[in-house]
Coordinates of C-alpha atoms and ligand atoms in Angstrom, one line a residue:
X9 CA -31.6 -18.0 -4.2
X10 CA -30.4 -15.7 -7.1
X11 CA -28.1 -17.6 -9.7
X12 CA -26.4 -14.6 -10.0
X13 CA -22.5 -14.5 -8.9
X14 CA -22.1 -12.8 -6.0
X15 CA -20.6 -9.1 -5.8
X16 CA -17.4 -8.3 -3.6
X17 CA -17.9 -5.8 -1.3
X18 CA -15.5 -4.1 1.5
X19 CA -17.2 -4.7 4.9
X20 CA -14.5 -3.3 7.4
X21 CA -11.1 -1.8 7.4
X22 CA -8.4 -1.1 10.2
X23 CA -5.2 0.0 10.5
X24 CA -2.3 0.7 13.1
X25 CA 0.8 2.4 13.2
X26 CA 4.2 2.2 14.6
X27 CA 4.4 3.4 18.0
X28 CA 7.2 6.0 17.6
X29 CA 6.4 9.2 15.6
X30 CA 9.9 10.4 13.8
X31 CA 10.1 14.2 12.4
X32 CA 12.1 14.9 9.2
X33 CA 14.3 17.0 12.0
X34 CA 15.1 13.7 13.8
X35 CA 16.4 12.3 10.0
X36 CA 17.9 15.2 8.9
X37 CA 21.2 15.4 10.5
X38 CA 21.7 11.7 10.3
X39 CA 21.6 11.6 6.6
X40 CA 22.6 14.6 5.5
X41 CA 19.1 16.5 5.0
X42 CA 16.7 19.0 5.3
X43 CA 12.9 19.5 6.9
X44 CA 12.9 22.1 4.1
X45 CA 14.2 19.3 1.3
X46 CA 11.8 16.2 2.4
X47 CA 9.0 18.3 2.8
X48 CA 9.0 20.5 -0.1
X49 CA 10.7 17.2 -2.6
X50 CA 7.8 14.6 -0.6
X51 CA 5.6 16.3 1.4
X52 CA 6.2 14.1 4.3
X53 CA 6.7 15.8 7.6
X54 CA 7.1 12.6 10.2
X55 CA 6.3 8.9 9.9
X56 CA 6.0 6.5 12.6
X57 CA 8.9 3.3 13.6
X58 CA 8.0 0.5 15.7
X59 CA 9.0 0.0 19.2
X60 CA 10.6 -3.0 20.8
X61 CA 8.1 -5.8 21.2
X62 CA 6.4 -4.9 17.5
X63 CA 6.9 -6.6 14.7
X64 CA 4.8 -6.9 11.1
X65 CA 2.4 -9.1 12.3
X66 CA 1.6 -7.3 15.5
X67 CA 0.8 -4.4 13.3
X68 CA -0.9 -6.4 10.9
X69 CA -3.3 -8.0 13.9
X70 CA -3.6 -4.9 15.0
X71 CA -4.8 -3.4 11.7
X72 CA -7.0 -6.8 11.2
X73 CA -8.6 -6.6 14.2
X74 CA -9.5 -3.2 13.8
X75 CA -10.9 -4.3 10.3
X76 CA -13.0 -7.3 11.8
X77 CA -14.6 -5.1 14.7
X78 CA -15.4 -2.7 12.0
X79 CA -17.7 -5.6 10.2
X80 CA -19.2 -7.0 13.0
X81 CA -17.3 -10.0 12.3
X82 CA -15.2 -12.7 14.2
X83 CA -12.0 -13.9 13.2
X84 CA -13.8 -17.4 12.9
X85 CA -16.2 -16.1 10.2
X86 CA -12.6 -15.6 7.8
X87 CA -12.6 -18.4 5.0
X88 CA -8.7 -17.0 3.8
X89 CA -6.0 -14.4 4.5
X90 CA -4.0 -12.8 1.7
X91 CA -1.2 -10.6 2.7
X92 CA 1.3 -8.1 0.8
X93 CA 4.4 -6.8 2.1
X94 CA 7.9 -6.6 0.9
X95 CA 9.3 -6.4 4.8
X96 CA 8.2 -10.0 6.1
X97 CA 9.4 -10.4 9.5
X98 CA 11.8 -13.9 8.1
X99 CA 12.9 -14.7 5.0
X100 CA 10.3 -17.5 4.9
X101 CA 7.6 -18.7 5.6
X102 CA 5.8 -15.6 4.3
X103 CA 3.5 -13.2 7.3
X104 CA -0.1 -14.6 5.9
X105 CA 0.6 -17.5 8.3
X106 CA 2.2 -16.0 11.2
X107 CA -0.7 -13.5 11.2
X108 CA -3.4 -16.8 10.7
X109 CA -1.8 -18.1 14.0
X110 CA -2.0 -14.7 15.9
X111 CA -5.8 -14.5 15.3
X112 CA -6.0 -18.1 15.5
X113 CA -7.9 -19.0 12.9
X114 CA -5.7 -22.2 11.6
X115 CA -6.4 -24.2 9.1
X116 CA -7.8 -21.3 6.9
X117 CA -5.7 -20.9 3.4
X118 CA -3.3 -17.7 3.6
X119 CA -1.5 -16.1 0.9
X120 CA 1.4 -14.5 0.8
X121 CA 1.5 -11.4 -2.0
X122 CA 5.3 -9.7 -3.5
X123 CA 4.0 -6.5 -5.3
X124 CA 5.8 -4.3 -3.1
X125 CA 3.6 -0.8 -3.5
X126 CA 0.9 -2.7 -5.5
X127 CA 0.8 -5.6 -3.4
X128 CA -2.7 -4.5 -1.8
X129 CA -4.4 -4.1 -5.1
X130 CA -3.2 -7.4 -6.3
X131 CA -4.1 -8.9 -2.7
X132 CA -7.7 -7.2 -3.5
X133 CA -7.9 -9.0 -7.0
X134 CA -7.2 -12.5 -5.5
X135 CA -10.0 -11.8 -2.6
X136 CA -12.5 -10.7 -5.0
X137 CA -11.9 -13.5 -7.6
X138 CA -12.5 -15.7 -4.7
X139 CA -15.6 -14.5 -4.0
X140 CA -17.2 -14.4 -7.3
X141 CA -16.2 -17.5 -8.6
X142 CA -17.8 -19.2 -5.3
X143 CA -14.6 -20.0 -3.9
X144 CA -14.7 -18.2 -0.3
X145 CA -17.3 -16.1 1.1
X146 CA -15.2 -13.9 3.2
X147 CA -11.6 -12.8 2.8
X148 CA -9.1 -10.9 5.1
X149 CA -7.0 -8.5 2.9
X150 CA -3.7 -7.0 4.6
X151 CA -1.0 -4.5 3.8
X152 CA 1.6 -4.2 6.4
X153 CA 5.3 -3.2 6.3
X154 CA 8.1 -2.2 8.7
X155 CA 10.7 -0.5 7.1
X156 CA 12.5 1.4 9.7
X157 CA 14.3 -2.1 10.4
X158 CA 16.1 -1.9 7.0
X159 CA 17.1 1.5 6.0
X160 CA 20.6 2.9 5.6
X161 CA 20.2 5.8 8.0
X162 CA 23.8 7.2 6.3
X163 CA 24.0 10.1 3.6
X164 CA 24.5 7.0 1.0
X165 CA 20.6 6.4 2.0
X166 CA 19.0 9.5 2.4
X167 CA 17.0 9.5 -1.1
X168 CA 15.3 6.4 0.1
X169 CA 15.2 6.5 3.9
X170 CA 13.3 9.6 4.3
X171 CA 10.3 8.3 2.5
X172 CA 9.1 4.7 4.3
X173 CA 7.6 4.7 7.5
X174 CA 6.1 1.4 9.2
X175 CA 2.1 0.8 9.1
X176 CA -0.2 -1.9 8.7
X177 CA -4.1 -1.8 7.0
X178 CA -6.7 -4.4 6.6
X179 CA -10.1 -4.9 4.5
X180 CA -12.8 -7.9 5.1
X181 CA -14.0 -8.9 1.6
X182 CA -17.2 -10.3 1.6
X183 CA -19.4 -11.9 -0.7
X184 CA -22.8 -10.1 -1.2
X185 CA -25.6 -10.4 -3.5
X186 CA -24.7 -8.6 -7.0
X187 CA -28.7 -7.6 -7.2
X188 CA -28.3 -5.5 -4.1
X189 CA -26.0 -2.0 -4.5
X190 CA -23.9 -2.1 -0.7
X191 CA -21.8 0.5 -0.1
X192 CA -18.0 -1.1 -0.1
X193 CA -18.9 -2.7 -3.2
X194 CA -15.7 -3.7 -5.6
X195 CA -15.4 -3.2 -9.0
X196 CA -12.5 -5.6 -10.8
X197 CA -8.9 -4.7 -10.2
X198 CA -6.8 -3.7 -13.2
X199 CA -3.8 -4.9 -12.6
X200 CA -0.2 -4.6 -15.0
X201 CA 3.4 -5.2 -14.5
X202 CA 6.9 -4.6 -16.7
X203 CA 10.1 -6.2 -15.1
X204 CA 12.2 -4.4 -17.9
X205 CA 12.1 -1.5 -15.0
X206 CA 13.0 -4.3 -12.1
X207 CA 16.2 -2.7 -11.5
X208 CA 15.0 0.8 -10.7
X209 CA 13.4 0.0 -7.2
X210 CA 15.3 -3.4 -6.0
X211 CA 17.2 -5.1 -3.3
X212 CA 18.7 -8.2 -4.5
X213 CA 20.7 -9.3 -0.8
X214 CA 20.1 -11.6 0.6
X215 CA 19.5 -13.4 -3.0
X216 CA 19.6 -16.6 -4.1
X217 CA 21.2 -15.7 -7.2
X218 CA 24.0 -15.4 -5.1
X219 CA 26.5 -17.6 -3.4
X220 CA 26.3 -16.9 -1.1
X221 CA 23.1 -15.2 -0.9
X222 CA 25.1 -12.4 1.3
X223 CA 28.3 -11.3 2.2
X224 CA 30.1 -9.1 4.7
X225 CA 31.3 -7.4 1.7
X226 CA 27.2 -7.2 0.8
X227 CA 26.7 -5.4 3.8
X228 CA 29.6 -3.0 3.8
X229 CA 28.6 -2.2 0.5
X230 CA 25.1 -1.4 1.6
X231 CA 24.1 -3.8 -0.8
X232 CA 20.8 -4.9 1.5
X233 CA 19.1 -1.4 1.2
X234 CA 16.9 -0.6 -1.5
X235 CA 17.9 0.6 -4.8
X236 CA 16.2 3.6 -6.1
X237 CA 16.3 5.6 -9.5
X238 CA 13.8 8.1 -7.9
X239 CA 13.6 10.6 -11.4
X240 CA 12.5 7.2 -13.5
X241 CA 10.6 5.9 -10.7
X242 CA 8.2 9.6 -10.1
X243 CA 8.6 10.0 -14.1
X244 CA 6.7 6.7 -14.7
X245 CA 4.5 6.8 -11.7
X246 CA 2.9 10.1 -13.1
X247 CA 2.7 8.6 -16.4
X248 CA 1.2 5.1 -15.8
X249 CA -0.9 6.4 -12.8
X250 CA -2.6 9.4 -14.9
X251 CA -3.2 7.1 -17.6
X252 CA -4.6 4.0 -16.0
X253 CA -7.1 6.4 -13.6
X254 CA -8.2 8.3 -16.7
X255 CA -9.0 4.7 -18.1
X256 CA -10.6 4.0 -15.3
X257 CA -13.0 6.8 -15.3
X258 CA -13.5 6.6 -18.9
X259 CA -14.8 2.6 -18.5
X260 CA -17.2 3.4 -16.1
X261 CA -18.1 6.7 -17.3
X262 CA -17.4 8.3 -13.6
X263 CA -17.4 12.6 -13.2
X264 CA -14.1 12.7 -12.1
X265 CA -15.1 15.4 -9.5
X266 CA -17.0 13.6 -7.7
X267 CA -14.7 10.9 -7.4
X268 CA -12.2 10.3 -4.7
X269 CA -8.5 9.4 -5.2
X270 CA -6.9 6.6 -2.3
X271 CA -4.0 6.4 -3.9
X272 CA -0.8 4.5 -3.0
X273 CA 1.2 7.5 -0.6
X274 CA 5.3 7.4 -2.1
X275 CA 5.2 11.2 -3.2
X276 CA 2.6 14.1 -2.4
X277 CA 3.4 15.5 -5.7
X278 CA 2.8 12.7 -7.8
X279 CA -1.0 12.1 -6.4
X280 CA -1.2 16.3 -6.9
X281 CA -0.1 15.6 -10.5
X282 CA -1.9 12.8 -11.3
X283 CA -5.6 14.4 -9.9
X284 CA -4.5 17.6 -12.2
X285 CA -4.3 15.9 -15.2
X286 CA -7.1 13.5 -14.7
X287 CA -9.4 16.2 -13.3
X288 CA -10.2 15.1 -9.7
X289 CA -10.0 18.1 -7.5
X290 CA -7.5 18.4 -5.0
X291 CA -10.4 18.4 -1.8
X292 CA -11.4 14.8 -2.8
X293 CA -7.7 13.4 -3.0
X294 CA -6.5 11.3 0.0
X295 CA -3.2 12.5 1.2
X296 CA -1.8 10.7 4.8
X297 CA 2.0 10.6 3.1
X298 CA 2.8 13.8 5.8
X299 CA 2.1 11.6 8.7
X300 CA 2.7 8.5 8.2
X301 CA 5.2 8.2 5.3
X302 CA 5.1 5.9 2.1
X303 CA 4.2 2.6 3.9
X304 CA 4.2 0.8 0.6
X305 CA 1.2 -2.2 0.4
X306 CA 0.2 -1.0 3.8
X307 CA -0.4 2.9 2.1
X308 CA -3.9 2.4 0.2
X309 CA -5.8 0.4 3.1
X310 CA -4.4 2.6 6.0
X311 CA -5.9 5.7 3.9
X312 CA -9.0 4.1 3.0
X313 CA -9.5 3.2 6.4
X314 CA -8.8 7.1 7.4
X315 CA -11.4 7.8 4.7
X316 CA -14.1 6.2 5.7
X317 CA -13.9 6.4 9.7
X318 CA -13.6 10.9 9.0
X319 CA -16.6 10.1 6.5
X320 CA -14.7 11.4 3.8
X321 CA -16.8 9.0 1.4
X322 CA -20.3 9.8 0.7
X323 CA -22.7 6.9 -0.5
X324 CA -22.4 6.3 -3.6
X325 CA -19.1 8.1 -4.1
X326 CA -16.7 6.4 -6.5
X327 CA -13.4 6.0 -4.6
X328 CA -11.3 4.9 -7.2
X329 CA -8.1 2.9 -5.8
X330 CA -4.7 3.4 -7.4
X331 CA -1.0 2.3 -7.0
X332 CA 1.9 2.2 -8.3
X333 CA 5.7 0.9 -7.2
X334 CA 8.8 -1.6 -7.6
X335 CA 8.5 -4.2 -10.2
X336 CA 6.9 -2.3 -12.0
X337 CA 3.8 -3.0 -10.9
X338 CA 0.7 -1.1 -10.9
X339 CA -3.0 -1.6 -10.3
X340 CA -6.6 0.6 -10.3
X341 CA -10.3 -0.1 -9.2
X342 CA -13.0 1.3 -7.9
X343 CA -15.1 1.2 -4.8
X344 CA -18.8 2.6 -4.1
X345 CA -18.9 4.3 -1.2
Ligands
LIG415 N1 18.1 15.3 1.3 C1 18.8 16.3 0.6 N2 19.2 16.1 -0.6 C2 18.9 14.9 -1.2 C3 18.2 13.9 -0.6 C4 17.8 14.2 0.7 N3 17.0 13.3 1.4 N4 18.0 12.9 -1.5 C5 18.6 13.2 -2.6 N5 19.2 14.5 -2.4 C6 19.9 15.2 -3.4 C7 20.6 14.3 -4.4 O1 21.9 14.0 -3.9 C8 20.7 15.3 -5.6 O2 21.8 16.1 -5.4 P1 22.7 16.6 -6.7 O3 21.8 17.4 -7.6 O4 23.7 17.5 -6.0 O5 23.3 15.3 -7.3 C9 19.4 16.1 -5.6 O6 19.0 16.0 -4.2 C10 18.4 15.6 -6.5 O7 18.2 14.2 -6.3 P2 17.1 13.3 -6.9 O8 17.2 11.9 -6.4 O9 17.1 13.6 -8.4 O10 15.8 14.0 -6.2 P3 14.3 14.0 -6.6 O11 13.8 15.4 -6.8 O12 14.0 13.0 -7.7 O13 13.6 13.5 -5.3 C11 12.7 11.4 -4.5 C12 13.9 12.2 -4.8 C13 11.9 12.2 -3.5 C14 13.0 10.1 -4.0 C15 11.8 11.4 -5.8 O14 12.6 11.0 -6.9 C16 10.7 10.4 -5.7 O15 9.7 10.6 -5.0 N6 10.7 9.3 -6.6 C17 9.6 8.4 -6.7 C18 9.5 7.5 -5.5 C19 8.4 6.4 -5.7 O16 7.3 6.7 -6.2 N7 8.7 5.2 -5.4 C20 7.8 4.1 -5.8 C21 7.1 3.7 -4.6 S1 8.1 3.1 -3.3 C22 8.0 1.3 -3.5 O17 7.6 0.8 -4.5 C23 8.6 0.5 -2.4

């Protein structure tokens, strides 16, 4: 047996969707838009809302499902669930154990992750520290949001509203022998945060920091919607994103050109931008943000999953992960394909 620690590797991935596919002509006249304006600010063209009867962790089970058929695993082989989203379906307990009963696969640890667009890369560092420090062998990593449920479909929201759609994603982590190269195998995340920028992507109601936590007033107000400062936000999201990939590349001395870019999916133009400037060309840059929407921690493992079921990812590609949202919060690693 080789003393080694063992490697990480991704050994399936999933995803599902909502069931109702919304244009930006279904938006538009609702909020006070344009096809014209979303498309050529975003580049989305629809996203999808769920239907009656789904929820979070249906999409989520859906998504994890998908992911555990894809590595020839059963739910019983999971040794922990870690889940990101910012849209739980209640206030508490978080969706890691709701979606641990759905599969039925109690008493198995499950995490609940808050780094809104990051929260999948941070979920992805937890998994893999797991597994290389011995911890747990096998980890199911999860993504999942539904936002249609809490936007302010008025004028007041349209700078928000026509960007989230609802989606879930899912990886199995799985411990592998370091000796051995696999394809799916996981690099460390690089993870980094500054809450001095908290208040430019936030909702604060309900919030215990008030009493109480909500208020007719609250909702009137609009006050449970998300808070943007989009210029700020895309202005530091190009910077920090460009930056941190270039690192990337630079530690692990990667040809950018043959790399490929999952990024997190808020704005087309900011994944355009930061591929220019770090020198990935445009043909090996994941873009599912016209279908589907920004669907936050669900956005990286719903286009990696896209990636490698159209074979976008060759073996031994270097898929280099990247994302960047509301905290701040940002992350980067790489995959071998
Ligand atoms: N339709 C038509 N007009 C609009 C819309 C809309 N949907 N939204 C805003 N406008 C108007 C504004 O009112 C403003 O009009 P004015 O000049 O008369 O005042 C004008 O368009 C420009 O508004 P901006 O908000 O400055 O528009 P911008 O070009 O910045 O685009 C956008 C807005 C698309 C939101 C962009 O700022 C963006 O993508 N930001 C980054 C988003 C992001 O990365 N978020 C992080 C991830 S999400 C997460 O973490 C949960």
């Amino acid at each position: 047996m080789s003393t080694q620690p063992p490697g990480a590797r991704i050994s399936g991935s999933g995803r599902a969707l909502g069931a109702r596919c919304v244009s930006n002509d279904e938006l538009a006249a609702e909020l006070g838009s344009s096809d014209d304006w979303i498309v050529a600010r975003t580049g989305i063209r629809t996203r999808y809302f769920i239907e009656p009867g789904q929820s979070n962790t249906s999409l989520a089970l859906e998504a994890s499902r998908a992911a555990l058929a894809d590595a020839q695993r059963n739910a019983s082989e999971l040794d922990a669930i870690v889940f990101a989203t910012l849209s739980p379906d209640m206030v508490f307990p978080g969706n890691g154990v709701l979606l641990q009963e759905a599969l039925g696969v109690a008493p198995i640890p499950a995490l609940d992750v808050r780094n809104q667009c990051s929260g999948f890369l941070y979920a992805l560092s937890v998994a893999r520290a797991w597994i290389v420090s011995g911890t747990y062998r096998r980890v199911l990593v999860v993504g999942s949001e539904v936002h249609s449920t809490g936007l302010d479909m008025s004028p007041r929201g349209r700078a928000v509203s026509i960007l989230f759609g609802d989606g879930a994603g899912a990886v199995v982590v799985e411990a592998v022998d370091s000796h051995v190269q696999e394809g799916g195998a996981l690099e460390p995340v690089r993870l980094g945060a500054d809450g001095s920028g908290a208040r430019l992507l936030f909702c604060d109601r309900p919030g215990a920091a008030h009493h109480p936590s909500i208020t007719c007033d609250d909702i009137e107000a609009g006050r449970h919607f998300a808070h943007m400062e989009g210029r700020q936000v895309f202005r530091r999201a190009v910077e920090l994103l460009s930056q941190e990939v270039a690192a990337l590349i630079a530690r692990h001395s990667l040809d950018p050109k043959r790399a490929v870019l999952v990024a997190h999916q808020s704005n087309r133009r900011i994944n355009e931008l930061v591929a220019t400037r770090t020198n990935i060309p445009e043909d090996r840059v994941l873009h599912t943000i016209e279908q589907w929407g920004n669907t936050t921690a669900g956005s990286i493992p719903m286009a990696l999953d896209l990636a490698r079921r159209e074979r976008r990812i060759a073996p031994g590609d270097p898929v280099i992960m990247a994302a960047f949202g509301s905290g701040l919060t940002w992350g980067t690693t790489l995959m071998w394909g």
